Amino acid sequence: MTQFGKPLTRTDTPIPGLVVFDLPVHGDSRGWFKENWQREKMTAAGLPDFGPVQNNVSFNDKEGTTRGIHAEPWDKFVSVATGRIFGAWVDLRQGPTYGAVYTTELDPSKAIFVPRGVGNSYQTLEPNTAYTYLVNDHWSPTAEYAFLNLADETITIPWPIPLEEAELSEKDKNHPRLADVTPIPPKKTLVLGANGQVGRALRNLWGDRPDVEFATRTDIDLSDPNSLPGARRWRDYDTIVNAAAYTAVDKAETPEGRTAAWTINATAVAELARIATDNNITLVHISSDYVYDGTKTGEYTETDAISPLGVYGQTKAAGDAIVATTPKHYIIRTSWVIGEGNNFVRTMASLAERGINPTVVNDQTGRLTFTTTIAEAIQHVLEVRPRYGVYNVTNTGEPATWYDIARRVFELVNAEQDRVTPVTTSNYYLSAKAPVSRRPKNSLLSTSRIANSGWMVPGWNTELARYLDEWTRSATSQT
């Protein structure tokens, strides 16, 4: 019998993500009323904001009608409109709880959230039972499904009405036993820009994970934003890491560079944000210190107003603003990035070894950010899931100019530091023949926000020594 007047409460089950909800039902002599799905109240009570796109109803004439066990690649919110059911759920996802079972009875005052990959089944306990469920994806012939036999001996579901007396379809009678079921894999993480510096660091960190897919420009080209909607079956993805960008800062000041920068850093990002929003995907986006004009005294925080000086910074600022409209997003704002491939540190080390004495600007201040640090920060926020928003990520330590860093590189490779000559930015570019973008004089970013989320940011000086040691050993092994 339906219970009236219960408060909206949640009860967790032994299956991760499978959550039971008591629903307030208001009744009198005329019948009853309930809010079967109320987004604001239910998300506040702990229901994931899973974005349903379809509502289905299964009407069952007879007591003992039994359906399942079916695991689909989408989430369900299951309830009963009339009647009563005995429900059984089996975890068919890859992982340590594979095969775990939970059972309970549902009437109109009780509902259950069934996460993607958990097998769902029920048996009606009254005639004329209407079973209803919201789902957050549409059926697809290319999606991965899993089925389990209702009579599987290893899970021993205590059906109230023995299966031999129940109403079953032939298909449900012939589903495989647990030992023969193909588990549902987790949703995928897609890394865009997999051949870039951050992309390579993520390859090194996540390369063995079967749920991570790395896409290069050949796979997904952000210079053609119109191709993005059909590039993947996006409902199969949980996370997109956008490590791709147009980063030719000076070339962005040219007519062709301006178009490319806006296309890749803003227009394509807008399409990614729409895809992420429509498909309940977490979007991780790499930002830049170039969104600031560098006139602030001290470190920039995530809440400081942006004021980019050049086209590259303008396009990155536009991309950040677009990503911020996505419900589930992390903007990783960084500066002075050093990773695999050509970069300032490798250039200075090479010049030192070849006996060339460089002239380096000494009026831009910041801290190096190694791509290993960025990759680990991305992993941290995706594991911990702090509040969505902007997180500054640079290596910590004393502020330095490019001149200071060049001298430190020379010292670490056993070269004379005094071989490095300082110069102002304006004098450095005095003889430049191509357009040059203005640089922020101050690129210092505060990392207190990500530190407060539980992640300790390593120092740039220590990471620089490690980086050069690895680079030297790698170069030696190749000779």
Coordinates of C-alpha atoms in Angstrom, one line a residue:
M1 CA 0.0 0.0 0.0
T2 CA 1.3 3.5 -0.9
Q3 CA 2.6 5.4 2.0
F4 CA 1.5 9.1 2.2
G5 CA 3.3 12.0 3.7
K6 CA 6.9 10.7 3.6
P7 CA 9.6 13.4 3.2
L8 CA 11.9 13.3 0.1
T9 CA 14.9 11.3 1.2
R10 CA 17.7 9.2 -0.4
T11 CA 19.1 5.8 0.6
D12 CA 22.3 4.5 -0.8
T13 CA 22.7 0.9 -1.7
P14 CA 25.7 -1.5 -1.8
I15 CA 25.9 -0.9 -5.6
P16 CA 27.7 2.4 -6.2
G17 CA 25.4 5.0 -7.7
L18 CA 22.3 2.9 -7.3
V19 CA 20.2 5.2 -5.0
V20 CA 16.6 4.7 -3.6
F21 CA 14.4 7.7 -3.1
D22 CA 11.3 8.0 -0.9
L23 CA 8.9 10.3 -2.6
P24 CA 6.3 12.5 -0.9
V25 CA 2.8 11.4 -2.0
H26 CA -0.2 13.5 -1.0
G27 CA -3.6 11.7 -0.9
D28 CA -7.2 11.9 0.2
S29 CA -10.5 10.1 -0.6
R30 CA -10.2 11.2 -4.2
G31 CA -6.7 9.5 -4.8
W32 CA -3.2 10.8 -4.6
F33 CA -0.6 13.2 -6.2
K34 CA 3.2 13.2 -6.3
E35 CA 6.0 15.0 -8.0
N36 CA 7.6 12.0 -9.7
W37 CA 10.4 14.0 -11.1
Q38 CA 11.3 17.5 -9.8
R39 CA 14.8 18.5 -10.8
E40 CA 15.6 21.2 -8.3
K41 CA 14.4 19.2 -5.2
M42 CA 15.8 15.9 -6.3
T43 CA 19.2 17.1 -7.2
A44 CA 19.3 18.8 -3.9
A45 CA 18.5 15.5 -2.3
G46 CA 21.4 13.8 -4.1
L47 CA 20.0 12.6 -7.4
P48 CA 22.5 13.2 -10.1
D49 CA 21.5 15.8 -12.6
F50 CA 21.4 13.2 -15.3
G51 CA 19.5 15.1 -18.0
P52 CA 16.7 12.8 -19.0
V53 CA 15.5 12.9 -22.7
Q54 CA 12.8 10.3 -22.7
N55 CA 10.0 9.0 -20.5
N56 CA 8.8 5.4 -21.0
V57 CA 5.9 3.5 -19.4
S58 CA 5.5 -0.3 -19.3
F59 CA 2.0 -1.4 -18.4
N60 CA 1.6 -4.9 -17.0
D61 CA -1.8 -6.7 -16.9
K62 CA -0.9 -9.6 -14.7
E63 CA 0.7 -10.1 -11.3
G64 CA 4.0 -12.0 -11.7
T65 CA 5.0 -10.3 -15.0
T66 CA 8.8 -10.4 -14.9
R67 CA 11.2 -8.4 -17.1
G68 CA 15.0 -8.2 -17.3
I69 CA 17.9 -8.3 -16.4
H70 CA 18.9 -5.6 -18.9
A71 CA 21.8 -3.2 -18.5
E72 CA 21.9 -0.3 -21.0
P73 CA 24.5 2.4 -21.6
W74 CA 22.4 5.2 -20.0
D75 CA 21.0 6.1 -16.7
K76 CA 17.4 5.5 -15.5
F77 CA 15.1 7.0 -12.9
V78 CA 12.6 4.2 -12.2
S79 CA 9.3 4.6 -10.4
V80 CA 5.8 3.1 -10.3
A81 CA 2.6 5.0 -11.3
T82 CA 0.2 2.3 -10.2
G83 CA 0.6 -1.0 -8.5
R84 CA 3.7 -2.5 -6.9
I85 CA 6.8 -4.3 -8.0
F86 CA 9.7 -6.3 -6.7
G87 CA 12.8 -4.9 -8.2
A88 CA 16.2 -6.5 -8.6
W89 CA 19.4 -4.8 -9.8
V90 CA 22.7 -6.4 -10.6
D91 CA 26.0 -4.4 -11.2
L92 CA 27.1 -5.4 -14.7
R93 CA 29.8 -2.7 -15.0
Q94 CA 33.5 -3.5 -15.2
G95 CA 35.0 -3.2 -11.7
P96 CA 35.2 -4.6 -8.2
T97 CA 31.4 -4.6 -7.6
Y98 CA 30.6 -6.6 -10.8
G99 CA 27.8 -9.1 -9.9
A100 CA 26.6 -7.2 -6.8
V101 CA 22.9 -7.5 -6.2
Y102 CA 20.3 -5.2 -4.6
T103 CA 16.5 -5.9 -4.2
T104 CA 13.6 -3.9 -2.9
E105 CA 9.9 -3.3 -3.5
L106 CA 8.7 -0.1 -5.2
D107 CA 5.2 1.4 -5.0
P108 CA 4.3 5.0 -6.0
S109 CA 6.0 6.4 -2.9
K110 CA 9.4 5.0 -3.8
A111 CA 11.8 5.4 -6.8
I112 CA 15.3 4.3 -7.7
F113 CA 18.1 5.9 -9.7
V114 CA 19.8 3.2 -11.8
P115 CA 23.2 4.2 -13.2
R116 CA 24.5 3.3 -16.6
G117 CA 25.6 -0.4 -16.8
V118 CA 23.6 -1.7 -13.8
G119 CA 21.2 -4.5 -14.8
N120 CA 17.6 -3.6 -14.2
S121 CA 14.7 -6.1 -13.6
Y122 CA 11.3 -6.3 -11.9
Q123 CA 8.4 -8.5 -11.1
T124 CA 4.9 -7.1 -10.7
L125 CA 3.2 -7.9 -7.4
E126 CA -0.2 -6.6 -8.4
P127 CA -2.2 -6.7 -11.6
N128 CA -2.5 -3.5 -13.7
T129 CA 0.9 -2.2 -12.6
A130 CA 2.4 0.8 -14.5
Y131 CA 6.2 0.9 -14.4
T132 CA 7.7 4.2 -15.6
Y133 CA 11.2 5.3 -16.2
L134 CA 13.1 8.4 -17.4
V135 CA 16.3 7.8 -19.5
N136 CA 19.0 10.2 -20.6
D137 CA 19.7 8.7 -24.0
H138 CA 17.8 7.3 -27.0
W139 CA 18.1 3.7 -28.1
S140 CA 21.0 3.1 -30.5
P141 CA 21.9 -0.1 -32.5
T142 CA 25.6 0.8 -32.0
A143 CA 25.4 1.1 -28.2
E144 CA 26.8 -1.6 -25.9
Y145 CA 24.2 -3.5 -23.9
A146 CA 24.5 -6.4 -21.4
F147 CA 21.9 -9.0 -20.4
L148 CA 21.8 -11.5 -17.5
N149 CA 19.6 -14.5 -17.0
L150 CA 16.8 -13.9 -14.4
A151 CA 17.5 -17.4 -12.9
D152 CA 21.3 -17.0 -12.6
E153 CA 22.4 -19.3 -9.8
T154 CA 25.4 -17.1 -8.8
I155 CA 23.2 -14.1 -7.8
T156 CA 20.1 -16.1 -6.5
I157 CA 17.5 -13.3 -6.7
P158 CA 14.7 -14.2 -4.2
W159 CA 11.8 -13.7 -6.6
P160 CA 8.5 -13.5 -4.6
I161 CA 6.8 -15.5 -7.4
P162 CA 8.9 -18.4 -8.6
L163 CA 10.1 -17.8 -12.2
E164 CA 8.4 -21.1 -13.3
E165 CA 5.1 -19.6 -12.3
A166 CA 5.8 -16.0 -13.6
E167 CA 5.2 -14.4 -17.0
L168 CA 8.5 -14.1 -18.9
S169 CA 9.4 -13.5 -22.5
E170 CA 11.4 -16.1 -24.4
K171 CA 14.2 -13.7 -24.8
D172 CA 14.5 -13.0 -21.1
K173 CA 14.5 -16.8 -20.4
N174 CA 17.5 -17.3 -22.6
H175 CA 19.8 -14.6 -21.5
P176 CA 23.4 -15.7 -20.5
R177 CA 24.6 -16.5 -17.0
L178 CA 26.9 -14.1 -15.2
A179 CA 30.1 -15.9 -16.3
D180 CA 29.2 -15.4 -19.9
V181 CA 28.1 -11.7 -19.7
T182 CA 30.3 -9.1 -21.3
P183 CA 30.6 -6.3 -18.6
I184 CA 29.6 -2.8 -19.6
P185 CA 32.8 -0.7 -19.9
P186 CA 33.0 2.8 -18.3
K187 CA 32.2 5.9 -20.3
K188 CA 35.2 7.2 -22.2
T189 CA 37.5 10.2 -21.8
L190 CA 38.5 11.9 -25.0
V191 CA 41.7 13.9 -25.1
L192 CA 41.9 16.4 -28.0
G193 CA 45.2 17.7 -29.1
A194 CA 46.9 14.4 -28.2
N195 CA 50.2 15.3 -30.1
G196 CA 50.6 18.7 -28.3
Q197 CA 52.6 19.2 -25.2
V198 CA 49.8 18.7 -22.7
G199 CA 48.3 15.9 -24.8
R200 CA 51.6 14.0 -24.7
A201 CA 51.8 14.4 -20.9
L202 CA 48.3 13.0 -20.7
R203 CA 49.4 10.1 -22.9
N204 CA 52.3 9.4 -20.5
L205 CA 49.9 9.5 -17.6
W206 CA 46.8 7.7 -19.0
G207 CA 48.2 5.8 -22.0
D208 CA 47.4 2.4 -20.6
R209 CA 43.8 3.2 -19.6
P210 CA 41.3 1.5 -21.9
D211 CA 38.7 4.1 -21.2
V212 CA 40.8 7.0 -22.6
E213 CA 40.9 7.9 -26.3
F214 CA 43.5 10.2 -27.7
A215 CA 42.6 12.2 -30.8
T216 CA 45.1 14.1 -32.9
R217 CA 44.2 16.8 -35.5
T218 CA 43.9 14.0 -38.1
D219 CA 41.2 12.4 -36.0
I220 CA 39.3 15.5 -35.0
D221 CA 40.2 18.8 -36.6
L222 CA 39.1 21.9 -34.6
S223 CA 39.7 24.1 -37.6
D224 CA 36.5 22.5 -39.0
P225 CA 34.0 23.1 -36.1
N226 CA 31.1 21.9 -38.3
S227 CA 32.5 18.3 -38.3
L228 CA 32.4 18.0 -34.5
P229 CA 28.8 17.0 -33.9
G230 CA 29.2 13.9 -36.0
A231 CA 32.7 13.1 -35.0
R232 CA 31.7 10.7 -32.2
R233 CA 28.7 9.1 -30.5
W234 CA 29.0 11.6 -27.7
R235 CA 26.8 9.8 -25.3
D236 CA 29.5 7.3 -24.9
Y237 CA 31.8 9.9 -23.3
D238 CA 32.0 11.2 -19.8
T239 CA 34.8 13.7 -20.2
I240 CA 36.4 15.7 -23.0
V241 CA 39.8 17.2 -22.3
N242 CA 40.5 20.0 -24.8
A243 CA 44.3 20.2 -25.0
A244 CA 44.1 21.5 -28.5
A245 CA 44.6 25.2 -29.3
Y246 CA 46.0 27.7 -31.8
T247 CA 49.1 28.8 -29.9
A248 CA 51.1 30.8 -32.5
V249 CA 50.9 34.0 -30.5
D250 CA 52.6 36.3 -33.0
K251 CA 51.2 34.7 -36.1
A252 CA 47.7 35.3 -34.6
E253 CA 48.3 39.0 -35.3
T254 CA 48.3 38.3 -39.1
P255 CA 45.1 38.1 -41.2
E256 CA 45.3 34.4 -41.7
G257 CA 46.4 33.7 -38.2
R258 CA 43.6 35.8 -36.7
T259 CA 41.0 33.7 -38.6
A260 CA 42.6 30.4 -37.5
A261 CA 43.0 31.5 -33.9
W262 CA 39.3 32.5 -33.6
T263 CA 38.1 29.4 -35.4
I264 CA 40.1 26.9 -33.2
N265 CA 40.1 28.8 -29.9
A266 CA 36.5 30.1 -29.9
T267 CA 34.2 28.8 -32.6
A268 CA 35.3 25.2 -32.2
V269 CA 35.2 25.5 -28.4
A270 CA 31.6 26.8 -28.6
E271 CA 30.7 23.6 -30.5
L272 CA 32.5 21.5 -27.8
A273 CA 30.6 23.3 -25.1
R274 CA 27.3 22.7 -26.8
I275 CA 28.2 19.0 -27.2
A276 CA 29.2 18.7 -23.6
T277 CA 26.0 20.4 -22.4
D278 CA 23.8 18.3 -24.5
N279 CA 25.4 15.0 -23.5
N280 CA 26.1 15.7 -19.8
I281 CA 29.9 15.6 -20.4
T282 CA 32.5 17.2 -18.2
L283 CA 34.6 19.6 -20.3
V284 CA 38.2 20.3 -19.2
H285 CA 39.7 23.2 -21.1
I286 CA 43.2 24.6 -21.0
S287 CA 43.4 28.4 -20.6
S288 CA 46.3 30.8 -20.6
D289 CA 47.8 33.7 -18.7
Y290 CA 47.5 35.7 -21.9
V291 CA 43.8 36.5 -20.9
Y292 CA 45.4 39.1 -18.6
D293 CA 47.1 42.3 -19.5
G294 CA 49.9 41.7 -16.9
T295 CA 49.4 45.1 -15.1
K296 CA 48.4 43.7 -11.7
T297 CA 50.8 43.8 -8.8
G298 CA 51.1 40.3 -7.4
E299 CA 49.4 37.0 -8.4
Y300 CA 46.3 36.8 -10.5
T301 CA 43.5 34.8 -8.9
E302 CA 40.7 33.0 -10.7
T303 CA 38.2 35.8 -10.1
D304 CA 40.4 38.7 -11.5
A305 CA 39.0 40.5 -14.5
I306 CA 40.4 39.5 -17.8
S307 CA 41.9 42.0 -20.2
P308 CA 43.9 40.4 -23.1
L309 CA 46.4 42.4 -25.0
G310 CA 46.5 40.5 -28.3
V311 CA 44.5 38.3 -30.6
Y312 CA 45.7 35.0 -29.1
G313 CA 44.7 36.2 -25.6
Q314 CA 41.4 37.5 -26.9
T315 CA 40.5 34.1 -28.5
K316 CA 41.5 32.3 -25.3
A317 CA 39.4 34.6 -23.2
A318 CA 36.4 34.1 -25.5
G319 CA 36.9 30.3 -25.3
D320 CA 37.0 30.5 -21.5
A321 CA 33.8 32.5 -21.3
I322 CA 32.1 29.9 -23.6
V323 CA 33.3 26.9 -21.6
A324 CA 32.1 28.6 -18.4
T325 CA 28.5 28.2 -19.7
T326 CA 28.8 24.4 -19.7
P327 CA 27.3 22.9 -16.5
K328 CA 30.2 20.6 -15.9
H329 CA 33.5 22.3 -16.6
Y330 CA 37.0 22.8 -15.4
I331 CA 39.1 25.6 -16.9
I332 CA 42.8 25.0 -16.2
R333 CA 44.5 28.3 -16.5
T334 CA 48.3 28.0 -16.9
S335 CA 51.4 29.9 -18.0
W336 CA 54.8 29.4 -19.5
V337 CA 54.2 25.8 -20.5
I338 CA 57.2 23.4 -20.8
G339 CA 56.8 19.8 -22.1
E340 CA 57.9 17.5 -24.8
G341 CA 58.9 19.1 -28.1
N342 CA 60.4 22.5 -28.8
N343 CA 60.2 25.0 -25.9
F344 CA 62.2 27.7 -24.1
V345 CA 64.0 25.4 -21.7
R346 CA 65.3 23.0 -24.4
T347 CA 66.3 26.0 -26.6
M348 CA 68.4 27.5 -23.7
A349 CA 70.0 24.1 -22.9
S350 CA 70.8 23.5 -26.5
L351 CA 72.4 27.0 -26.9
A352 CA 74.4 26.4 -23.7
E353 CA 75.8 23.2 -25.1
R354 CA 76.6 24.7 -28.5
G355 CA 78.5 27.6 -27.0
I356 CA 75.9 30.2 -28.2
N357 CA 75.2 33.1 -25.8
P358 CA 71.6 34.2 -25.9
T359 CA 69.9 37.5 -25.2
V360 CA 66.7 36.9 -23.1
V361 CA 64.0 39.3 -21.9
N362 CA 64.1 40.3 -18.3
D363 CA 60.9 42.3 -17.8
Q364 CA 58.3 39.5 -18.0
T365 CA 57.7 37.8 -14.6
G366 CA 56.0 34.4 -14.0
R367 CA 56.6 30.8 -13.2
L368 CA 57.2 27.8 -15.4
T369 CA 54.5 25.2 -15.7
F370 CA 55.5 21.7 -16.7
T371 CA 53.1 19.6 -18.6
T372 CA 53.4 16.8 -16.1
T373 CA 52.0 19.2 -13.5
I374 CA 49.1 20.1 -15.8
A375 CA 48.3 16.5 -16.5
E376 CA 48.4 15.6 -12.8
A377 CA 46.2 18.6 -12.0
I378 CA 43.7 17.4 -14.6
Q379 CA 43.7 13.9 -13.1
H380 CA 43.2 15.4 -9.7
V381 CA 40.1 17.5 -10.5
L382 CA 38.5 14.6 -12.3
E383 CA 39.1 12.3 -9.4
V384 CA 38.2 14.7 -6.6
R385 CA 35.5 16.6 -8.5
P386 CA 35.9 19.9 -6.7
R387 CA 33.4 22.7 -7.5
Y388 CA 33.3 23.4 -11.3
G389 CA 35.0 26.5 -12.5
V390 CA 38.5 28.0 -13.2
Y391 CA 41.6 26.6 -11.5
N392 CA 45.0 28.2 -11.9
V393 CA 47.8 25.6 -12.4
T394 CA 51.4 26.6 -12.5
N395 CA 54.4 25.3 -10.6
T396 CA 55.1 27.1 -7.4
G397 CA 58.2 28.8 -6.2
E398 CA 59.9 32.2 -6.4
P399 CA 58.8 34.4 -9.3
A400 CA 61.3 34.7 -12.1
T401 CA 61.9 36.4 -15.4
W402 CA 62.7 34.5 -18.6
Y403 CA 66.3 35.8 -18.1
D404 CA 66.4 34.3 -14.6
I405 CA 65.2 31.0 -15.9
A406 CA 67.7 31.0 -18.8
R407 CA 70.5 31.5 -16.3
R408 CA 69.2 28.7 -14.1
V409 CA 69.1 26.4 -17.2
F410 CA 72.7 27.3 -18.0
E411 CA 73.7 26.5 -14.4
L412 CA 71.9 23.1 -14.5
V413 CA 73.7 22.1 -17.6
N414 CA 77.1 23.3 -16.2
A415 CA 77.4 26.4 -18.4
E416 CA 78.4 29.9 -17.3
Q417 CA 75.3 31.9 -16.3
D418 CA 76.9 35.1 -17.3
R419 CA 76.7 34.1 -20.9
V420 CA 73.1 35.1 -20.8
T421 CA 72.4 38.7 -21.5
P422 CA 69.3 40.6 -20.3
V423 CA 67.1 42.7 -22.6
T424 CA 63.8 44.5 -22.4
T425 CA 60.9 43.0 -24.3
S426 CA 60.5 46.2 -26.5
N427 CA 64.2 46.1 -27.4
Y428 CA 64.1 42.4 -28.1
Y429 CA 61.4 42.8 -30.7
L430 CA 62.8 46.1 -32.1
S431 CA 64.1 44.6 -35.3
A432 CA 61.2 42.2 -35.8
K433 CA 59.9 42.2 -39.4
A434 CA 56.7 40.3 -38.7
P435 CA 53.8 41.3 -36.5
V436 CA 54.5 40.7 -32.8
S437 CA 51.8 40.3 -30.1
R438 CA 52.1 42.2 -26.8
R439 CA 52.9 40.0 -23.8
P440 CA 51.7 40.4 -20.3
K441 CA 54.5 41.7 -18.1
N442 CA 53.1 39.8 -15.1
S443 CA 52.1 36.2 -15.6
L444 CA 52.0 35.1 -11.9
L445 CA 49.0 33.0 -11.1
S446 CA 47.8 32.1 -7.6
T447 CA 47.4 28.3 -7.1
S448 CA 45.7 28.5 -3.7
R449 CA 42.4 27.4 -5.1
I450 CA 43.6 24.1 -6.5
A451 CA 45.8 23.6 -3.4
N452 CA 42.6 24.0 -1.2
S453 CA 41.0 21.2 -3.2
G454 CA 43.7 18.9 -1.8
W455 CA 46.5 18.9 -4.4
M456 CA 50.0 20.0 -3.6
V457 CA 51.6 21.9 -6.5
P458 CA 55.3 21.1 -7.1
G459 CA 57.9 23.9 -7.3
W460 CA 59.2 25.0 -10.7
N461 CA 62.9 24.9 -9.8
T462 CA 62.7 21.3 -8.7
E463 CA 60.7 20.3 -11.8
L464 CA 63.2 22.2 -14.0
A465 CA 66.1 20.1 -12.6
R466 CA 64.1 16.9 -13.1
Y467 CA 63.1 17.9 -16.6
L468 CA 66.6 18.7 -17.7
D469 CA 67.9 15.5 -16.2
E470 CA 65.4 13.4 -18.1
W471 CA 66.0 15.4 -21.3
T472 CA 69.8 14.9 -21.0
R473 CA 69.5 11.2 -20.3
S474 CA 67.1 10.8 -23.2
A475 CA 69.5 12.7 -25.6
T476 CA 72.4 10.6 -24.4
S477 CA 70.5 7.3 -25.0
Q478 CA 69.8 8.4 -28.6
T479 CA 73.4 9.0 -29.5

